[in-house]
Coordinates of C-alpha atoms in Angstrom, one line a residue:
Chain Y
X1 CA -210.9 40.2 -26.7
X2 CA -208.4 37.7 -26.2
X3 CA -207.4 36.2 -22.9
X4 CA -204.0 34.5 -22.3
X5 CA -204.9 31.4 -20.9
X6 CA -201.4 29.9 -20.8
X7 CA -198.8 32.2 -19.6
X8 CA -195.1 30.9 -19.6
X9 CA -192.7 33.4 -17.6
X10 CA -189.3 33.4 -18.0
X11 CA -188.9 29.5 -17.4
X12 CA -185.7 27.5 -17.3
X13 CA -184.4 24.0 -16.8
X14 CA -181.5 22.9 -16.0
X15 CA -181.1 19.3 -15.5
X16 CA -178.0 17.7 -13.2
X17 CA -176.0 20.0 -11.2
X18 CA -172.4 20.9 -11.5
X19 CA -169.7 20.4 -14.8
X20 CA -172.6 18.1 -15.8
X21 CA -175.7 20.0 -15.5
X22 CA -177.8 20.8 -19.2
X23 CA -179.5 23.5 -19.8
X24 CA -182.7 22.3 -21.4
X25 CA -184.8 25.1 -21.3
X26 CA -183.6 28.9 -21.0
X27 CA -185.5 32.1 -20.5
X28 CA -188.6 30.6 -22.3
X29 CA -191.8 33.4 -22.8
X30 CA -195.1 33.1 -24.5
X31 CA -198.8 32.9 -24.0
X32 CA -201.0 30.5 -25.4
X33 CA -204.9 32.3 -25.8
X34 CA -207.9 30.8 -24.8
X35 CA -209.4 28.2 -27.5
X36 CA -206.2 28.2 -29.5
X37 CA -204.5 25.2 -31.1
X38 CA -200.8 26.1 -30.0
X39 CA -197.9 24.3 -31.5
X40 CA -194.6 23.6 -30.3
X41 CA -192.2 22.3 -32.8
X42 CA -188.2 22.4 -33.0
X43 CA -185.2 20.1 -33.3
X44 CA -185.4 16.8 -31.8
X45 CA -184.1 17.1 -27.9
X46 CA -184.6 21.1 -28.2
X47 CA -186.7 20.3 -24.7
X48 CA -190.1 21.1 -26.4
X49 CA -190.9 17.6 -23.9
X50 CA -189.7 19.1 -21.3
X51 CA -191.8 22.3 -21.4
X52 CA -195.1 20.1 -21.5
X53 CA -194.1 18.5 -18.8
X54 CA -193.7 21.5 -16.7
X55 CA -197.0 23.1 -18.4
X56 CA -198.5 19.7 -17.1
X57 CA -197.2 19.8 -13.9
X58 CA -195.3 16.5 -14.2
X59 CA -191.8 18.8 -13.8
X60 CA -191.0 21.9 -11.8
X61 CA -189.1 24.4 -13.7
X62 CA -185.2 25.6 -12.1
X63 CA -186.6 29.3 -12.6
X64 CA -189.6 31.3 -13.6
X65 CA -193.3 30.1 -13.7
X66 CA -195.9 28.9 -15.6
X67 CA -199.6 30.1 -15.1
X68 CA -202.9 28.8 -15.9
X69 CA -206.0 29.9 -15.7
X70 CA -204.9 32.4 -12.9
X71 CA -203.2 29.8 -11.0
X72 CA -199.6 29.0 -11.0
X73 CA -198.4 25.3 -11.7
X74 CA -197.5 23.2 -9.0
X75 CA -198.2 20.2 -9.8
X76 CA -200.9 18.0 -12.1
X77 CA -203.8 19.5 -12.0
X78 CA -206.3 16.8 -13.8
X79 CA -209.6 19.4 -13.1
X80 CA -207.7 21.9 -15.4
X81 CA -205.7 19.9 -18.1
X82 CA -205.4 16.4 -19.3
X83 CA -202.1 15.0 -21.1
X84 CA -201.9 13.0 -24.2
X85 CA -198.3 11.0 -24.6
X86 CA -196.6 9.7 -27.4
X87 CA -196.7 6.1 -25.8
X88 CA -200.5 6.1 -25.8
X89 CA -199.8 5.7 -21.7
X90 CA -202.7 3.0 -22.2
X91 CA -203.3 0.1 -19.6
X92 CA -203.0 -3.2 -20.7
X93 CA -205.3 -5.6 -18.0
X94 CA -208.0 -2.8 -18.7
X95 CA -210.7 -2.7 -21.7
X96 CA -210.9 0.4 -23.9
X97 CA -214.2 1.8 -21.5
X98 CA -212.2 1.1 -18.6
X99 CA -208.9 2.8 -19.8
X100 CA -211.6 6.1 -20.9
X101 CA -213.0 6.1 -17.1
X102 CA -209.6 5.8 -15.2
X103 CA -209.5 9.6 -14.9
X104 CA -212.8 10.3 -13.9
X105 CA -212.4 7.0 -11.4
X106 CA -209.5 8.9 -9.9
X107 CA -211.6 11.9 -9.5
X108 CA -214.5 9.6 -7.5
X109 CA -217.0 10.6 -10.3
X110 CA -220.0 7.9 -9.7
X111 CA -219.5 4.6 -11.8
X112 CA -222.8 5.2 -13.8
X113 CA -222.0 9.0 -14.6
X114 CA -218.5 7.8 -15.8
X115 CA -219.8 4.8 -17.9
X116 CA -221.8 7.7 -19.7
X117 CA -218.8 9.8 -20.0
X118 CA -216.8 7.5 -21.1
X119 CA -219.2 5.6 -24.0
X120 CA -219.8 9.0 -25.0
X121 CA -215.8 10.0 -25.3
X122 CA -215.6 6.5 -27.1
X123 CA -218.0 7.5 -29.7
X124 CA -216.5 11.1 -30.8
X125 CA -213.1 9.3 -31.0
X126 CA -215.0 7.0 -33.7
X127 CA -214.1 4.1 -31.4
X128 CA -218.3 2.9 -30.9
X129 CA -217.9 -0.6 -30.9
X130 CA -214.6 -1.2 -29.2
X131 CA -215.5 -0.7 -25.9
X132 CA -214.9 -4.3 -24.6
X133 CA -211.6 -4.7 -26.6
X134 CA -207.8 -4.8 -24.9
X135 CA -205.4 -1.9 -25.8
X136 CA -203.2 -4.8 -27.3
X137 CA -206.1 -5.7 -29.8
X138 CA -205.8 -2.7 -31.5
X139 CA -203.7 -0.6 -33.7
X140 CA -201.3 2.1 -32.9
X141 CA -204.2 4.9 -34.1
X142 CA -206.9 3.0 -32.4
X143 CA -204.4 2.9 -29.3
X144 CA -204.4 6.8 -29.5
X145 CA -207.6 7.6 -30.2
X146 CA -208.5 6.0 -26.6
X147 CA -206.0 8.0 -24.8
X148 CA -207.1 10.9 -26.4
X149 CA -210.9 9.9 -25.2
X150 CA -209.5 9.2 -21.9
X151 CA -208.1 12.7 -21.8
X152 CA -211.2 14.4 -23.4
X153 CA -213.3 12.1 -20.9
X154 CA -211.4 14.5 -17.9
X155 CA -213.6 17.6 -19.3
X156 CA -210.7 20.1 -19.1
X157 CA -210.2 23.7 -20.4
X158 CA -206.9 22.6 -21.8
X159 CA -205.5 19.5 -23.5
X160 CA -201.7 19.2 -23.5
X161 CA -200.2 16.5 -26.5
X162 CA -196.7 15.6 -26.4
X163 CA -195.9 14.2 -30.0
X164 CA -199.0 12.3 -29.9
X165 CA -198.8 10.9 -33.8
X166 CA -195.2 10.4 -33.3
X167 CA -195.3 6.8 -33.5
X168 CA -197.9 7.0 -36.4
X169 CA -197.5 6.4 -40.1
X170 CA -198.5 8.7 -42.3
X171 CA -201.9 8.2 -43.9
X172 CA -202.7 7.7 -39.7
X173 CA -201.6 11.0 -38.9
X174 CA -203.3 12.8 -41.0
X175 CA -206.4 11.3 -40.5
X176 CA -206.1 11.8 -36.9
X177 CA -204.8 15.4 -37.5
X178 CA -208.3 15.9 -39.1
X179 CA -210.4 14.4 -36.6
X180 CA -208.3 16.1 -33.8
X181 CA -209.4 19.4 -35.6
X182 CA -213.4 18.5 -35.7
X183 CA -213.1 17.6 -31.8
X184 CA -211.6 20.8 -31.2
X185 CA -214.0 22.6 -32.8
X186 CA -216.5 20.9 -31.1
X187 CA -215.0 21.0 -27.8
X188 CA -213.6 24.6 -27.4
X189 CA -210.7 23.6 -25.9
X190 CA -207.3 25.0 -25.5
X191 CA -204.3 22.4 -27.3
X192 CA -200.8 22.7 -27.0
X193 CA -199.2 20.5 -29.3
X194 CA -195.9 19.2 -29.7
X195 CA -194.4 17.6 -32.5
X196 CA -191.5 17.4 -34.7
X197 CA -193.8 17.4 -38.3
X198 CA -193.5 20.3 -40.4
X199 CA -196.8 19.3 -42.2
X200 CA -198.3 18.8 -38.8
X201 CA -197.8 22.3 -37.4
X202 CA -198.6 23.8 -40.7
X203 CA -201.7 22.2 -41.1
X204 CA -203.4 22.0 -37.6
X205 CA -202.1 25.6 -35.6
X206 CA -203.3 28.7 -34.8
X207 CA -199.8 29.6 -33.9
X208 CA -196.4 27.6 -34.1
X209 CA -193.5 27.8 -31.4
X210 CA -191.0 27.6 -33.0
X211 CA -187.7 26.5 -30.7
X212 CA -184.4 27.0 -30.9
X213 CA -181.4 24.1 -30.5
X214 CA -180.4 23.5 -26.8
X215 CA -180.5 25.2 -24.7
X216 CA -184.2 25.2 -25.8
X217 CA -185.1 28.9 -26.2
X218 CA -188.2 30.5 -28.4
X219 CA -187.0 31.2 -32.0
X220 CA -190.1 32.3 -33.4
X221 CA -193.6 32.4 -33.3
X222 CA -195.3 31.9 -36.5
X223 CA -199.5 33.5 -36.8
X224 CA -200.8 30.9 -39.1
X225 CA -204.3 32.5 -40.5
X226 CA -205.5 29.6 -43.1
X227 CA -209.4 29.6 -42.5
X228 CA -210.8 26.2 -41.8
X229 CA -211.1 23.7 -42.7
X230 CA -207.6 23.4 -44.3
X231 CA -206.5 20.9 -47.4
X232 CA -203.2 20.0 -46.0
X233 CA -202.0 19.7 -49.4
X234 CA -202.7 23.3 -50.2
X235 CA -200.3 26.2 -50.9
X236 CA -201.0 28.5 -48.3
X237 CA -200.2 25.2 -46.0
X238 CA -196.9 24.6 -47.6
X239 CA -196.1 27.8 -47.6
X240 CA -196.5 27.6 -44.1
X241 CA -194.7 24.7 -44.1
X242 CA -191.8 26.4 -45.8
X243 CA -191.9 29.1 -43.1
X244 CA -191.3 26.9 -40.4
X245 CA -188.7 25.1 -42.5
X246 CA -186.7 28.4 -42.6
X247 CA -186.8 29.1 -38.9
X248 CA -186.0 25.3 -38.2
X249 CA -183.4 23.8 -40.5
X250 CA -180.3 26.1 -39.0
X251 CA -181.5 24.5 -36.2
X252 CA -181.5 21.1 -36.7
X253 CA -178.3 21.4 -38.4
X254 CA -176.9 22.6 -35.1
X255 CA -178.7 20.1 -33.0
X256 CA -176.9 17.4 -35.3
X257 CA -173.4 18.8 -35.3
X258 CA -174.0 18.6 -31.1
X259 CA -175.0 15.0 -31.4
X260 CA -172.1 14.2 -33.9
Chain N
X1 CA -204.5 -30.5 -32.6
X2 CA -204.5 -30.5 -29.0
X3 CA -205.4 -34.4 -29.3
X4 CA -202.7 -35.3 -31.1
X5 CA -200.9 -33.8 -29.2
X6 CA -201.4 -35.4 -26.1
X7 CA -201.7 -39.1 -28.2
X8 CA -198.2 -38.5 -29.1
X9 CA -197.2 -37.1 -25.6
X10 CA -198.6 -40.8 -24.5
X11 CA -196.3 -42.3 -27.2
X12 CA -193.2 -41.0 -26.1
X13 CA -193.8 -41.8 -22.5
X14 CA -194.7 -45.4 -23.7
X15 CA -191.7 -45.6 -25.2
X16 CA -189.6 -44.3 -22.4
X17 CA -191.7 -47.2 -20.1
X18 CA -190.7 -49.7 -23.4
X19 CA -187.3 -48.8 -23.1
X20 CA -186.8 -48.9 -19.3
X21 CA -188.4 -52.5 -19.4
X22 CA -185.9 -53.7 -21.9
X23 CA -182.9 -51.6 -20.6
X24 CA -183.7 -53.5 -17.3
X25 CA -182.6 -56.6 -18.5
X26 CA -179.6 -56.0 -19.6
X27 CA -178.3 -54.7 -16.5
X28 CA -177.6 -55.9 -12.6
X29 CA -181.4 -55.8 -10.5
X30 CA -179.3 -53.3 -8.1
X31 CA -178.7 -50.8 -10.9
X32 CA -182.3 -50.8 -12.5
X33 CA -185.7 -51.8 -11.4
X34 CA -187.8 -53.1 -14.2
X35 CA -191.2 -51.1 -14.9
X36 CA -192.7 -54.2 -14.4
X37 CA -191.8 -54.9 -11.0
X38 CA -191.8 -50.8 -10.2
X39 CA -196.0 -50.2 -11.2
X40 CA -197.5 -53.0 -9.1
X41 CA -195.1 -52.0 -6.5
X42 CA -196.2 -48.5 -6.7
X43 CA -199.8 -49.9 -6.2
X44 CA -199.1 -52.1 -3.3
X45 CA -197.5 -49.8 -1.3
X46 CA -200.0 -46.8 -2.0
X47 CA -203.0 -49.3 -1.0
X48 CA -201.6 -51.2 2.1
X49 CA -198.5 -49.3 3.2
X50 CA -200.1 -46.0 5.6
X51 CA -197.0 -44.8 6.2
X52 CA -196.8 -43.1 3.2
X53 CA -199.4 -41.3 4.0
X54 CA -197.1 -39.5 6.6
X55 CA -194.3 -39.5 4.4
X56 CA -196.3 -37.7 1.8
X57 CA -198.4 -35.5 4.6
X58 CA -195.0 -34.2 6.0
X59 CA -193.7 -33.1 2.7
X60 CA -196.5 -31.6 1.2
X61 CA -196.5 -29.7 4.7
X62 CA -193.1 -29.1 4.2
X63 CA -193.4 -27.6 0.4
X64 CA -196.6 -25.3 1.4
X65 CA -195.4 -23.7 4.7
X66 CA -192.0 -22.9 3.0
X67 CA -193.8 -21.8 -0.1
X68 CA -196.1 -19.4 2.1
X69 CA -193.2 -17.3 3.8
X70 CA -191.2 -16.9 1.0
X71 CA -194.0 -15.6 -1.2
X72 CA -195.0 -13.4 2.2
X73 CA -191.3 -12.4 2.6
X74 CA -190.3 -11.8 -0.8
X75 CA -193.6 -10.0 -2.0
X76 CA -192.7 -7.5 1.1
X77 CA -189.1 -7.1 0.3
X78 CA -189.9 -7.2 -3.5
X79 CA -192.6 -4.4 -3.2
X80 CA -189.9 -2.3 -0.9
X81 CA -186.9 -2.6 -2.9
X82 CA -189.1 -2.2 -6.5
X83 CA -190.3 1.1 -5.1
X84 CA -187.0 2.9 -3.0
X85 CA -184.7 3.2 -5.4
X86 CA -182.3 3.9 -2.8
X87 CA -182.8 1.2 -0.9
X88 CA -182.5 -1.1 -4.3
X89 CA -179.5 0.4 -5.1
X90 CA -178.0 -1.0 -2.1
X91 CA -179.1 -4.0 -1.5
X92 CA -179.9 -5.4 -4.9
X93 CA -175.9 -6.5 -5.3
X94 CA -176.0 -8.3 -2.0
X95 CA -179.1 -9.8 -2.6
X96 CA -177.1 -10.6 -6.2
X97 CA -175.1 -12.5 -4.7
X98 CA -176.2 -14.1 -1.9
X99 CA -179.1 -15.1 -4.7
X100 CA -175.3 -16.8 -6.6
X101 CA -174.4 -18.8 -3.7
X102 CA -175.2 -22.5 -3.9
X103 CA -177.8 -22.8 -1.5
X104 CA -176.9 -26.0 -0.1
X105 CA -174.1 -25.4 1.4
X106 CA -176.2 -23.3 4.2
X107 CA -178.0 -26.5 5.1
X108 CA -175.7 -28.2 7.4
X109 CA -175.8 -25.1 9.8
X110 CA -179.8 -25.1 9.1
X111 CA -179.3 -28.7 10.3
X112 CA -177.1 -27.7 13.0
X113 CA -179.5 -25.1 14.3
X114 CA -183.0 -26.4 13.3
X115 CA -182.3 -30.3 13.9
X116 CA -183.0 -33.0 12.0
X117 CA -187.2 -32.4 11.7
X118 CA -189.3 -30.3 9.2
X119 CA -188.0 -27.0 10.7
X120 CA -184.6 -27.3 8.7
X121 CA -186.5 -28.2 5.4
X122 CA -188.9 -25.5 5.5
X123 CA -185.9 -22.8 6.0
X124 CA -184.0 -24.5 3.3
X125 CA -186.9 -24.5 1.2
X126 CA -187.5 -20.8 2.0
X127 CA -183.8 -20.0 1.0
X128 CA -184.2 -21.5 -2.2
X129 CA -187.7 -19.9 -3.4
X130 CA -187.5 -16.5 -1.2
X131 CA -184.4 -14.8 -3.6
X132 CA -186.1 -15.6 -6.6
X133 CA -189.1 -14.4 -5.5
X134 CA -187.5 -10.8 -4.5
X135 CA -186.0 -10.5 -7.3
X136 CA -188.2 -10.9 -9.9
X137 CA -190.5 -8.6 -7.4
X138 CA -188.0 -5.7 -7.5
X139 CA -187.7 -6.0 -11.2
X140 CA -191.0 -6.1 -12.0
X141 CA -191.9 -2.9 -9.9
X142 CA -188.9 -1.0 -11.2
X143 CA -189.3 -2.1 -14.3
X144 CA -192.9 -0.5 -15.2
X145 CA -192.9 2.0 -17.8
X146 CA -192.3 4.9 -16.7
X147 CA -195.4 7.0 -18.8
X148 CA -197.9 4.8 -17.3
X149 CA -197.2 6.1 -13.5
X150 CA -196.9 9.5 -15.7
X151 CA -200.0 9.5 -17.1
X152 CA -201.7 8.3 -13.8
X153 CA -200.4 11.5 -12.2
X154 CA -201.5 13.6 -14.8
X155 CA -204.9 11.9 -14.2
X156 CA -204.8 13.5 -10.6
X157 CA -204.2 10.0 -8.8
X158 CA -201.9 10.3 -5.6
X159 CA -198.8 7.9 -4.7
X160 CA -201.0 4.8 -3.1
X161 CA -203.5 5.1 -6.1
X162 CA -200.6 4.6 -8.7
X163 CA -199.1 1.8 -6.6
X164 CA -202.1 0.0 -6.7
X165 CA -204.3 0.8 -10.0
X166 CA -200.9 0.9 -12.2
X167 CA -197.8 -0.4 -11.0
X168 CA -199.3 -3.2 -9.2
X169 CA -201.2 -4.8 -11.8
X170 CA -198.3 -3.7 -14.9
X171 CA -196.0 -5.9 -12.6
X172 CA -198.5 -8.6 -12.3
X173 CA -197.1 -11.0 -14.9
X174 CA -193.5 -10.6 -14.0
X175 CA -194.9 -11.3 -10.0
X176 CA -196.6 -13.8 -10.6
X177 CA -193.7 -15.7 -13.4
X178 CA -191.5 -15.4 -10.0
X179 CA -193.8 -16.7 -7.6
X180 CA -194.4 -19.6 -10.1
X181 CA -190.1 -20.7 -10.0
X182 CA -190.6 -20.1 -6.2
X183 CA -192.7 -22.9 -6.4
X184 CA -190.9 -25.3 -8.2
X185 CA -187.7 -23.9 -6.1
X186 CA -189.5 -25.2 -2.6
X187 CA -190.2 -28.5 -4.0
X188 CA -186.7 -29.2 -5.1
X189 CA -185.5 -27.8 -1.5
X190 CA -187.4 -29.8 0.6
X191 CA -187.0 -32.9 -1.1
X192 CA -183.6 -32.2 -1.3
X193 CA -183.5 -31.5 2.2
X194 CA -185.2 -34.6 3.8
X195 CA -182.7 -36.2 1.2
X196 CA -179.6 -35.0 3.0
X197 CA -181.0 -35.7 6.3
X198 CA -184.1 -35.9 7.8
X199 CA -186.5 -37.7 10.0
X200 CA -189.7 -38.2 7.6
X201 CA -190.9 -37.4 4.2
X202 CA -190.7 -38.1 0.4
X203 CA -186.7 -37.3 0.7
X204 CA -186.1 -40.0 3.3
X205 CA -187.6 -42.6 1.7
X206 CA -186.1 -41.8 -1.6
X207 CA -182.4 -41.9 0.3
X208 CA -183.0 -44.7 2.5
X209 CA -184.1 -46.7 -0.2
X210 CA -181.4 -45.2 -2.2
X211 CA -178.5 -46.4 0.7
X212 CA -180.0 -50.2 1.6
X213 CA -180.2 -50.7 -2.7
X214 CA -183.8 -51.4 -2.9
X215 CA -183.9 -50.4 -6.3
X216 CA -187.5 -50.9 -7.1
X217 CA -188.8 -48.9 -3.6
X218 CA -186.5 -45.8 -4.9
X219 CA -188.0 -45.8 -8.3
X220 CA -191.5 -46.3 -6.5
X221 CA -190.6 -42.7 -4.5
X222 CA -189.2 -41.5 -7.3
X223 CA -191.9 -41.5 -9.7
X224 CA -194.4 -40.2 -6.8
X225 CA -192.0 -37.2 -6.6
X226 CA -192.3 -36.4 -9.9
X227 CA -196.4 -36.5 -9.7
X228 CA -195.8 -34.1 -7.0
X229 CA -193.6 -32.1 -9.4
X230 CA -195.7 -32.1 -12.3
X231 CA -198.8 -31.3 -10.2
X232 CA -197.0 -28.1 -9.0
X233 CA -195.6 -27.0 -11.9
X234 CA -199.2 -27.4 -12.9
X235 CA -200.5 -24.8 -9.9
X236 CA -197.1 -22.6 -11.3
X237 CA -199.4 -22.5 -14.7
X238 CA -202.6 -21.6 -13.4
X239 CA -200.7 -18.9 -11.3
X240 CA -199.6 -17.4 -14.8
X241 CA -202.6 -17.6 -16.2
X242 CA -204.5 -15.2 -13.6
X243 CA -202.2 -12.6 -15.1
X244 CA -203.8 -10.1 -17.7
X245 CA -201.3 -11.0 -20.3
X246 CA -202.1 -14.2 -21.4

């Protein structure tokens, strides 16, 4: 049996108020199960962002609700779900162990305990070694594997990524694609992950949201049923890819022809 | 490296000191005090004159006290205005502004009101280091990226916890850069201050030595003035070092 851990009900944003007021989101359904790896993908500014943010908590929706675990979203809610950003969100007076225990310092978990989480966090990230460095002595993928250890470190049922390889080049992401696969396998957790990669969706999801141009509304939702582990350069991955592709480009094209 | 650095740092100066003794002659005794005379003057009246000792007592006094409010006031007002966007909003263009304004030209009221003692020179000083101080503040609080206070929240960490485990120590550097000018700004204000009038300190030696043309005592203040200033902008350093970013 599968459970819906996620549930997304009717949700809409509207951002500023009157003549000027955008419609980011509208009407937006789905459910994301229990142990999936649940992709988001769509047009840049389609508001696929903006629905993390209100999954985390960081945003209240104009309408509808989002629901958890049982419990509706009201706000952050670190014992339930940690968030991984685009910007690696890292802090630059603290050392790699320290960045990995901030959230469990927050929580008032004991300093030894968290020394143990953390190291530990550290060393399924692959980052054994680099406890005692600055964020600034290390590269964009080592940046991001210690925010994702600093979110793991929080222990949650679900891990929310907002374009986390965004700022990545390629060879990085895919390495990190296949190391963020082995940890969830290993961990059991729920991810909802947004991007903007074709390749990305294809090869890492269980199921791809696929969004439409603003307002941001769900297009499609793509079942992708490649057993594990995946090549990323295989057929039934591009195929995939190609899927998406279809469901996306009018899209885009749109989102384009706003901007222009 | 480093040496050689400093040996060519001496050079220059030696060459300025070189050039200063040469220059000397060339001109009126009124106009320019020769190193020569200037250095064993400098020692004569550090080791027999006391009064300096005053002098020097009252301005350093001066410099710290001044120093010490605006860094109090303009943390405070910094730490406000960085975090009520509102509030910054509307006062950042008068503060702007009044920040524009020549400073100087408020001292003959501080005079007016204050007299002619240390109580005028430590509100000019203040005036001069306090805006600076703000400002940089504000900015630096406003200024922190915005997906570090996210990611704290996400984290489960409540308003007081972000102020101080995040947007306290990400606005650290650009704090501390304006306390650091703040510094610097007192020393100019209070010397200038005793300079424009004034009772006792570094300043009133400098200008009485300055009106009665004893050329060699003004170059004797003078260089002590610019100890002062070096040593502070020294302190200034050491305040930018605590930061995390160097």
């Amino acid at each position: 049996m599968t459970t819906h851990l996620i549930e997304v009900r009717n949700v809409t944003k509207i951002y500023g108020s009157g003549s000027k007021s955008v419609v980011a989101l509208q009407n937006v359904n789905f459910e994301v199960r229990e142990n999936e790896f649940f992709t988001i993908i769509g047009p840049s500014g389609c508001g696929k962002s903006t629905l993390l943010n209100l999954i985390a908590g960081l945003d209240k929706p104009s309408s509808g609700e989002i629901v958890i675990d049982g419990k509706k979203v009201d706000g952050p809610n670190p014992e339930l779900m940690a968030v991984v950003f685009q910007e690696y969100a890292l802090y630059n007076w603290r050392t790699v162990l320290s960045n990995v225990e901030f959230g469990l310092e927050i929580r008032g978990v004991s300093k030894v305990e968290r020394r143990e989480k953390a190291l530990n966090y550290i060393k399924l990230v692959g980052l054994s070694g680099f406890e005692d460095k600055y964020p600034f002595q290390l590269s964009g993928g080592m940046k991001q594997r210690v925010a994702l250890a600093r979110a793991l470190a929080l222990e949650t049922k679900v891990l929310l990524m907002d374009e986390p390889f965004g700022a990545l080049d390629e060879q990085t992401r895919l390495i990190l694609g296949m190391e963020l696969t082995r940890i969830w396998e290993e961990t059991k957790k729920t991810i909802v992950f947004v991007t903007h990669s074709l390749s990305e969706a294809a090869y890492l999801s269980d199921r791809i949201l696929v969004m439409s141009a603003r307002p941001g509304r769900v297009k499609k939702i793509i079942e992708v049923d490649i057993p594990r582990p995946r090549d990323p350069n295989s057929d039934e991955v591009n195929r995939v890819k190609a899927m998406v592709w279809d469901e996306i480009k009018d899209e885009s094209k749109r989102m384009m022809e706003v901007a222009l | 490296m480093r040496l050689k650095i400093f040996i060519y740092q001496l050079l220059i100066l030696a060459f300025i000191i070189i050039l200063w003794e040469f220059s000397s002659k060339a001109v009126p005794k009124v106009f320019l005090a020769p190193a020569s005379v200037v250095f064993p003057l400098l020692v004569d009246i550090w080791l027999t004159n006391l009064d300096i000792y005053t002098h020097l007592y009252t301005t350093g006094f001066e410099i710290l006290l001044s120093f010490g409010l605006a860094t109090a006031c303009g943390l405070l007002l910094g730490f406000i205005l960085g975090t009520w966007r509102l509030l910054r909003d509307t006062y950042e263009p008068i503060l702007s502004a009044l920040y524009a304004v020549p400073s100087v030209v408020w001292y003959p009221l501080l005079l007016l009101f204050l007299g002619l003692d240390v109580a005028s020179k430590i509100a000019f000083a203040f005036i001069l280091s306090f805006f600076p101080i703000t400002l940089t503040t504000m900015q630096g609080v406003s200024n922190v990226d915005k997906v570090l206070v996210k990611a704290a929240y996400s984290m489960g960490a409540s308003k007081l916890t972000v102020f101080y485990k995040v947007v306290l120590p990400a606005s650290l550097p650009i704090i501390l850069s304006g306390i650091s000018t703040g510094l610097a700004l007192c020393v100019t204000g209070v010397i200038v201050g005793e300079m424009l009038g004034g009772i006792r300190g570094l300043g009133v030696l400098i200008a009485s030595a300055a009106t009665l043309f004893e050329t060699a005592h003004y170059f004797v203040y003078t260089i002590i003035v610019i100890v002062i200033a070096l040593l502070v902008n020294q302190i200034g350093k050491l305040f930018e070092r605590l930061s995390w970013r160097s």
